[in-house]
């Protein structure tokens, strides 16, 4: 029997993962965490659990918080399941701890099953895409692309706490357009969360510290 914690804020994904885990083993016990505090509380009770986490949808400020929690609960195993993770993030997490496996939501179901089998043996699983991402990042290993004027303005808006809907309304753009800009910004800067965008904006002087209390 193994304990699993599903930490994913997409209801459909949670349901699919829970159904898969129940099929993989009837004795599996599945818990759900809806935020970082809830995840920590569950890990305190089940220190050797397998955490299935969508990092991009959870309330982690940056990868440092994730790594600290994983180190704190060293008996746990983690499967990162996301739509998209930056090459810098994947490399940092994979190189920092052997507790992390990486698969992507748009990958084949067989990869999720293989990852579950691997962590069941306390070994790491990296999908083909994750491996290719790490190799490509090692080969390139260059500074992020410079942001365009539009992207710079959107970073500033994100740092000031504005939502995608608010930014779209101010710019007379569609939500889809702003979402695309946001993805491009995160890719260029090598970040995954709005909190990291705030830190970049502060370092780059895009916002005055007095405008935002971090």
PDB file of C-alpha atoms in Angstrom:
ATOM      1  CA  UNK A   1       0.000   0.000   0.000  1.00  0.00           C
ATOM      2  CA  UNK A   2       1.250   3.504  -0.811  1.00  0.00           C
ATOM      3  CA  UNK A   3      -0.092   6.918   0.136  1.00  0.00           C
ATOM      4  CA  UNK A   4      -0.502   9.479  -2.634  1.00  0.00           C
ATOM      5  CA  UNK A   5      -1.157  13.208  -2.417  1.00  0.00           C
ATOM      6  CA  UNK A   6      -2.665  14.878  -5.466  1.00  0.00           C
ATOM      7  CA  UNK A   7      -1.667  18.550  -5.469  1.00  0.00           C
ATOM      8  CA  UNK A   8      -3.293  19.886  -8.617  1.00  0.00           C
ATOM      9  CA  UNK A   9      -5.885  22.647  -8.810  1.00  0.00           C
ATOM     10  CA  UNK A  10      -7.488  21.396 -12.015  1.00  0.00           C
ATOM     11  CA  UNK A  11     -10.536  19.372 -11.009  1.00  0.00           C
ATOM     12  CA  UNK A  12     -10.500  17.191 -14.136  1.00  0.00           C
ATOM     13  CA  UNK A  13      -6.830  16.324 -13.637  1.00  0.00           C
ATOM     14  CA  UNK A  14      -7.405  15.462  -9.974  1.00  0.00           C
ATOM     15  CA  UNK A  15     -10.245  13.133 -10.928  1.00  0.00           C
ATOM     16  CA  UNK A  16      -8.212  11.461 -13.688  1.00  0.00           C
ATOM     17  CA  UNK A  17      -5.169  10.926 -11.453  1.00  0.00           C
ATOM     18  CA  UNK A  18      -7.257   9.549  -8.613  1.00  0.00           C
ATOM     19  CA  UNK A  19      -9.002   7.120 -10.983  1.00  0.00           C
ATOM     20  CA  UNK A  20      -5.638   6.001 -12.360  1.00  0.00           C
ATOM     21  CA  UNK A  21      -4.188   5.431  -8.897  1.00  0.00           C
ATOM     22  CA  UNK A  22      -7.179   3.366  -7.850  1.00  0.00           C
ATOM     23  CA  UNK A  23      -6.803   1.191 -10.941  1.00  0.00           C
ATOM     24  CA  UNK A  24      -3.067   0.785 -10.367  1.00  0.00           C
ATOM     25  CA  UNK A  25      -3.640  -0.594  -6.879  1.00  0.00           C
ATOM     26  CA  UNK A  26      -6.840  -1.047  -4.896  1.00  0.00           C
ATOM     27  CA  UNK A  27      -4.964  -0.558  -1.626  1.00  0.00           C
ATOM     28  CA  UNK A  28      -3.610   2.859  -2.616  1.00  0.00           C
ATOM     29  CA  UNK A  29      -4.741   5.687  -0.354  1.00  0.00           C
ATOM     30  CA  UNK A  30      -5.238   9.018  -2.122  1.00  0.00           C
ATOM     31  CA  UNK A  31      -5.371  12.442  -0.461  1.00  0.00           C
ATOM     32  CA  UNK A  32      -5.939  15.859  -2.022  1.00  0.00           C
ATOM     33  CA  UNK A  33      -4.082  19.074  -1.242  1.00  0.00           C
ATOM     34  CA  UNK A  34      -5.428  22.397  -2.458  1.00  0.00           C
ATOM     35  CA  UNK A  35      -2.601  24.697  -1.344  1.00  0.00           C
ATOM     36  CA  UNK A  36       0.937  24.599   0.017  1.00  0.00           C
ATOM     37  CA  UNK A  37      -0.173  24.671   3.665  1.00  0.00           C
ATOM     38  CA  UNK A  38      -2.514  21.744   3.103  1.00  0.00           C
ATOM     39  CA  UNK A  39       0.217  19.821   1.323  1.00  0.00           C
ATOM     40  CA  UNK A  40       2.641  20.307   4.217  1.00  0.00           C
ATOM     41  CA  UNK A  41      -0.025  19.205   6.706  1.00  0.00           C
ATOM     42  CA  UNK A  42      -0.593  15.978   4.760  1.00  0.00           C
ATOM     43  CA  UNK A  43       3.144  15.310   4.466  1.00  0.00           C
ATOM     44  CA  UNK A  44       3.479  15.639   8.238  1.00  0.00           C
ATOM     45  CA  UNK A  45       1.025  12.753   8.571  1.00  0.00           C
ATOM     46  CA  UNK A  46       2.338  10.734   5.621  1.00  0.00           C
ATOM     47  CA  UNK A  47       6.051  11.458   5.297  1.00  0.00           C
ATOM     48  CA  UNK A  48       6.693   8.719   2.730  1.00  0.00           C
ATOM     49  CA  UNK A  49       3.843   9.720   0.398  1.00  0.00           C
ATOM     50  CA  UNK A  50       4.122  10.220  -3.343  1.00  0.00           C
ATOM     51  CA  UNK A  51       3.150  13.784  -4.284  1.00  0.00           C
ATOM     52  CA  UNK A  52       1.671  14.371  -7.742  1.00  0.00           C
ATOM     53  CA  UNK A  53       2.101  18.109  -8.195  1.00  0.00           C
ATOM     54  CA  UNK A  54       1.291  20.683 -10.860  1.00  0.00           C
ATOM     55  CA  UNK A  55       3.813  23.290  -9.719  1.00  0.00           C
ATOM     56  CA  UNK A  56       2.540  25.980 -12.089  1.00  0.00           C
ATOM     57  CA  UNK A  57      -0.969  25.870 -10.589  1.00  0.00           C
ATOM     58  CA  UNK A  58       0.068  25.725  -6.918  1.00  0.00           C
ATOM     59  CA  UNK A  59       0.983  28.544  -4.538  1.00  0.00           C
ATOM     60  CA  UNK A  60       4.740  28.069  -4.475  1.00  0.00           C
ATOM     61  CA  UNK A  61       6.618  31.362  -4.652  1.00  0.00           C
ATOM     62  CA  UNK A  62       9.564  29.757  -6.462  1.00  0.00           C
ATOM     63  CA  UNK A  63      11.460  26.492  -6.810  1.00  0.00           C
ATOM     64  CA  UNK A  64      13.400  27.194  -3.601  1.00  0.00           C
ATOM     65  CA  UNK A  65      10.225  26.715  -1.554  1.00  0.00           C
ATOM     66  CA  UNK A  66       9.553  23.458  -3.368  1.00  0.00           C
ATOM     67  CA  UNK A  67      13.052  22.149  -2.787  1.00  0.00           C
ATOM     68  CA  UNK A  68      12.986  23.119   0.899  1.00  0.00           C
ATOM     69  CA  UNK A  69       9.745  21.198   1.455  1.00  0.00           C
ATOM     70  CA  UNK A  70      11.060  18.158  -0.416  1.00  0.00           C
ATOM     71  CA  UNK A  71      14.239  18.212   1.673  1.00  0.00           C
ATOM     72  CA  UNK A  72      12.206  18.569   4.858  1.00  0.00           C
ATOM     73  CA  UNK A  73      10.199  15.460   3.947  1.00  0.00           C
ATOM     74  CA  UNK A  74      13.098  13.432   2.583  1.00  0.00           C
ATOM     75  CA  UNK A  75      11.132  10.150   2.535  1.00  0.00           C
ATOM     76  CA  UNK A  76       8.621  11.539   0.044  1.00  0.00           C
ATOM     77  CA  UNK A  77       8.727  11.106  -3.726  1.00  0.00           C
ATOM     78  CA  UNK A  78       7.451  13.728  -6.161  1.00  0.00           C
ATOM     79  CA  UNK A  79       6.040  13.476  -9.661  1.00  0.00           C
ATOM     80  CA  UNK A  80       5.802  16.887 -11.316  1.00  0.00           C
ATOM     81  CA  UNK A  81       2.920  16.894 -13.818  1.00  0.00           C
ATOM     82  CA  UNK A  82       2.416  20.200 -15.626  1.00  0.00           C
ATOM     83  CA  UNK A  83       1.481  21.612 -19.012  1.00  0.00           C
ATOM     84  CA  UNK A  84       4.752  23.485 -19.221  1.00  0.00           C
ATOM     85  CA  UNK A  85       7.860  23.949 -17.077  1.00  0.00           C
ATOM     86  CA  UNK A  86      10.821  26.138 -17.971  1.00  0.00           C
ATOM     87  CA  UNK A  87      14.123  24.434 -18.845  1.00  0.00           C
ATOM     88  CA  UNK A  88      15.848  26.312 -16.014  1.00  0.00           C
ATOM     89  CA  UNK A  89      13.287  25.043 -13.503  1.00  0.00           C
ATOM     90  CA  UNK A  90      13.526  21.429 -14.656  1.00  0.00           C
ATOM     91  CA  UNK A  91      17.310  21.448 -14.564  1.00  0.00           C
ATOM     92  CA  UNK A  92      17.444  23.103 -11.143  1.00  0.00           C
ATOM     93  CA  UNK A  93      14.982  20.674  -9.559  1.00  0.00           C
ATOM     94  CA  UNK A  94      16.387  17.546 -11.191  1.00  0.00           C
ATOM     95  CA  UNK A  95      19.979  18.421 -10.316  1.00  0.00           C
ATOM     96  CA  UNK A  96      19.093  19.416  -6.750  1.00  0.00           C
ATOM     97  CA  UNK A  97      17.192  16.318  -5.658  1.00  0.00           C
ATOM     98  CA  UNK A  98      16.626  12.727  -6.781  1.00  0.00           C
ATOM     99  CA  UNK A  99      13.135  12.864  -5.261  1.00  0.00           C
ATOM    100  CA  UNK A 100      11.670  14.468  -8.394  1.00  0.00           C
ATOM    101  CA  UNK A 101      10.278  12.783 -11.486  1.00  0.00           C
ATOM    102  CA  UNK A 102       8.960  14.871 -14.386  1.00  0.00           C
ATOM    103  CA  UNK A 103       6.179  14.203 -16.904  1.00  0.00           C
ATOM    104  CA  UNK A 104       3.922  16.516 -18.892  1.00  0.00           C
ATOM    105  CA  UNK A 105       0.138  16.610 -19.116  1.00  0.00           C
ATOM    106  CA  UNK A 106       0.176  16.530 -22.903  1.00  0.00           C
ATOM    107  CA  UNK A 107       2.348  13.402 -22.927  1.00  0.00           C
ATOM    108  CA  UNK A 108       1.091   9.813 -23.276  1.00  0.00           C
ATOM    109  CA  UNK A 109      -0.650   8.148 -20.350  1.00  0.00           C
ATOM    110  CA  UNK A 110       2.015   5.446 -20.444  1.00  0.00           C
ATOM    111  CA  UNK A 111       4.564   7.977 -19.147  1.00  0.00           C
ATOM    112  CA  UNK A 112       2.456   8.670 -16.058  1.00  0.00           C
ATOM    113  CA  UNK A 113       2.154   4.934 -15.439  1.00  0.00           C
ATOM    114  CA  UNK A 114       5.904   4.480 -15.897  1.00  0.00           C
ATOM    115  CA  UNK A 115       6.551   7.344 -13.483  1.00  0.00           C
ATOM    116  CA  UNK A 116       4.251   5.773 -10.885  1.00  0.00           C
ATOM    117  CA  UNK A 117       6.035   2.454 -11.295  1.00  0.00           C
ATOM    118  CA  UNK A 118       9.432   4.098 -10.919  1.00  0.00           C
ATOM    119  CA  UNK A 119       8.588   5.993  -7.730  1.00  0.00           C
ATOM    120  CA  UNK A 120       7.064   2.801  -6.382  1.00  0.00           C
ATOM    121  CA  UNK A 121      10.615   1.431  -6.580  1.00  0.00           C
ATOM    122  CA  UNK A 122      11.978   4.731  -5.184  1.00  0.00           C
ATOM    123  CA  UNK A 123      13.695   5.549  -8.467  1.00  0.00           C
ATOM    124  CA  UNK A 124      13.357   8.678 -10.572  1.00  0.00           C
ATOM    125  CA  UNK A 125      11.532   8.890 -13.899  1.00  0.00           C
ATOM    126  CA  UNK A 126      12.122  11.622 -16.481  1.00  0.00           C
ATOM    127  CA  UNK A 127       9.950  11.693 -19.580  1.00  0.00           C
ATOM    128  CA  UNK A 128      11.582  11.962 -22.995  1.00  0.00           C
ATOM    129  CA  UNK A 129      10.492  15.584 -23.261  1.00  0.00           C
ATOM    130  CA  UNK A 130      11.994  16.396 -19.859  1.00  0.00           C
ATOM    131  CA  UNK A 131      15.306  14.786 -20.861  1.00  0.00           C
ATOM    132  CA  UNK A 132      15.374  16.660 -24.169  1.00  0.00           C
ATOM    133  CA  UNK A 133      14.594  19.908 -22.353  1.00  0.00           C
ATOM    134  CA  UNK A 134      17.526  19.411 -19.971  1.00  0.00           C
ATOM    135  CA  UNK A 135      19.911  18.546 -22.805  1.00  0.00           C
ATOM    136  CA  UNK A 136      18.799  21.525 -24.889  1.00  0.00           C
ATOM    137  CA  UNK A 137      19.197  23.858 -21.918  1.00  0.00           C
ATOM    138  CA  UNK A 138      22.696  22.542 -21.276  1.00  0.00           C
ATOM    139  CA  UNK A 139      23.637  23.142 -24.910  1.00  0.00           C
ATOM    140  CA  UNK A 140      22.183  26.636 -25.080  1.00  0.00           C
ATOM    141  CA  UNK A 141      22.840  27.834 -21.520  1.00  0.00           C
ATOM    142  CA  UNK A 142      22.485  31.440 -22.556  1.00  0.00           C
ATOM    143  CA  UNK A 143      20.894  34.560 -21.119  1.00  0.00           C
ATOM    144  CA  UNK A 144      17.126  34.966 -21.568  1.00  0.00           C
ATOM    145  CA  UNK A 145      15.913  36.895 -24.591  1.00  0.00           C
ATOM    146  CA  UNK A 146      15.274  40.601 -24.104  1.00  0.00           C
ATOM    147  CA  UNK A 147      11.626  41.426 -23.516  1.00  0.00           C
ATOM    148  CA  UNK A 148       9.724  43.509 -26.041  1.00  0.00           C
ATOM    149  CA  UNK A 149       8.148  46.794 -24.966  1.00  0.00           C
ATOM    150  CA  UNK A 150       4.732  45.131 -24.737  1.00  0.00           C
ATOM    151  CA  UNK A 151       6.108  42.268 -22.657  1.00  0.00           C
ATOM    152  CA  UNK A 152       7.870  44.723 -20.346  1.00  0.00           C
ATOM    153  CA  UNK A 153       4.612  46.591 -19.774  1.00  0.00           C
ATOM    154  CA  UNK A 154       2.785  43.340 -19.034  1.00  0.00           C
ATOM    155  CA  UNK A 155       5.478  42.234 -16.558  1.00  0.00           C
ATOM    156  CA  UNK A 156       5.026  45.536 -14.748  1.00  0.00           C
ATOM    157  CA  UNK A 157       1.252  45.037 -14.665  1.00  0.00           C
ATOM    158  CA  UNK A 158       1.663  41.486 -13.311  1.00  0.00           C
ATOM    159  CA  UNK A 159       4.075  42.767 -10.658  1.00  0.00           C
ATOM    160  CA  UNK A 160       1.499  45.352  -9.583  1.00  0.00           C
ATOM    161  CA  UNK A 161      -0.978  42.554  -8.948  1.00  0.00           C
ATOM    162  CA  UNK A 162      -3.237  43.008 -11.952  1.00  0.00           C
ATOM    163  CA  UNK A 163      -5.083  39.973 -13.281  1.00  0.00           C
ATOM    164  CA  UNK A 164      -4.942  38.779 -16.875  1.00  0.00           C
ATOM    165  CA  UNK A 165      -8.489  40.050 -17.377  1.00  0.00           C
ATOM    166  CA  UNK A 166      -7.594  43.506 -16.025  1.00  0.00           C
ATOM    167  CA  UNK A 167      -4.464  43.715 -18.176  1.00  0.00           C
ATOM    168  CA  UNK A 168      -6.436  42.719 -21.273  1.00  0.00           C
ATOM    169  CA  UNK A 169      -9.079  45.379 -20.572  1.00  0.00           C
ATOM    170  CA  UNK A 170      -6.464  48.116 -20.057  1.00  0.00           C
ATOM    171  CA  UNK A 171      -4.676  47.197 -23.276  1.00  0.00           C
ATOM    172  CA  UNK A 172      -7.873  46.662 -25.289  1.00  0.00           C
ATOM    173  CA  UNK A 173      -6.621  43.139 -26.017  1.00  0.00           C
ATOM    174  CA  UNK A 174      -8.145  39.707 -25.648  1.00  0.00           C
ATOM    175  CA  UNK A 175      -7.439  37.540 -22.621  1.00  0.00           C
ATOM    176  CA  UNK A 176      -5.926  34.974 -25.009  1.00  0.00           C
ATOM    177  CA  UNK A 177      -3.427  37.554 -26.322  1.00  0.00           C
ATOM    178  CA  UNK A 178      -2.318  38.550 -22.828  1.00  0.00           C
ATOM    179  CA  UNK A 179      -2.060  34.888 -21.802  1.00  0.00           C
ATOM    180  CA  UNK A 180       0.214  34.246 -24.808  1.00  0.00           C
ATOM    181  CA  UNK A 181       2.393  37.231 -23.855  1.00  0.00           C
ATOM    182  CA  UNK A 182       2.548  35.916 -20.291  1.00  0.00           C
ATOM    183  CA  UNK A 183       3.762  32.491 -21.448  1.00  0.00           C
ATOM    184  CA  UNK A 184       6.401  34.097 -23.673  1.00  0.00           C
ATOM    185  CA  UNK A 185       7.563  36.329 -20.817  1.00  0.00           C
ATOM    186  CA  UNK A 186       7.896  33.411 -18.407  1.00  0.00           C
ATOM    187  CA  UNK A 187       9.782  31.408 -21.040  1.00  0.00           C
ATOM    188  CA  UNK A 188      12.219  34.240 -21.806  1.00  0.00           C
ATOM    189  CA  UNK A 189      12.875  35.027 -18.153  1.00  0.00           C
ATOM    190  CA  UNK A 190      13.095  31.386 -17.121  1.00  0.00           C
ATOM    191  CA  UNK A 191      10.401  31.754 -14.467  1.00  0.00           C
ATOM    192  CA  UNK A 192       7.215  29.869 -13.601  1.00  0.00           C
ATOM    193  CA  UNK A 193       5.187  32.052 -11.226  1.00  0.00           C
ATOM    194  CA  UNK A 194       3.880  35.584 -10.864  1.00  0.00           C
ATOM    195  CA  UNK A 195       5.922  35.928  -7.665  1.00  0.00           C
ATOM    196  CA  UNK A 196       9.102  35.352  -9.665  1.00  0.00           C
ATOM    197  CA  UNK A 197       7.893  37.972 -12.172  1.00  0.00           C
ATOM    198  CA  UNK A 198       7.574  40.437  -9.289  1.00  0.00           C
ATOM    199  CA  UNK A 199      11.146  39.762  -8.201  1.00  0.00           C
ATOM    200  CA  UNK A 200      12.354  40.294 -11.769  1.00  0.00           C
ATOM    201  CA  UNK A 201      10.423  43.568 -12.049  1.00  0.00           C
ATOM    202  CA  UNK A 202      11.951  44.823  -8.818  1.00  0.00           C
ATOM    203  CA  UNK A 203      15.479  43.871  -9.868  1.00  0.00           C
ATOM    204  CA  UNK A 204      14.983  45.427 -13.317  1.00  0.00           C
ATOM    205  CA  UNK A 205      13.611  48.651 -11.837  1.00  0.00           C
ATOM    206  CA  UNK A 206      10.269  48.286 -13.610  1.00  0.00           C
ATOM    207  CA  UNK A 207       8.397  49.049 -10.392  1.00  0.00           C
ATOM    208  CA  UNK A 208       9.256  51.062  -7.313  1.00  0.00           C
ATOM    209  CA  UNK A 209       9.490  48.942  -4.135  1.00  0.00           C
ATOM    210  CA  UNK A 210       7.099  51.406  -2.514  1.00  0.00           C
ATOM    211  CA  UNK A 211       4.434  50.337  -5.024  1.00  0.00           C
ATOM    212  CA  UNK A 212       4.613  46.721  -3.962  1.00  0.00           C
ATOM    213  CA  UNK A 213       5.173  45.011  -0.637  1.00  0.00           C
ATOM    214  CA  UNK A 214       6.768  41.627  -1.254  1.00  0.00           C
TER     215      UNK A 214
END
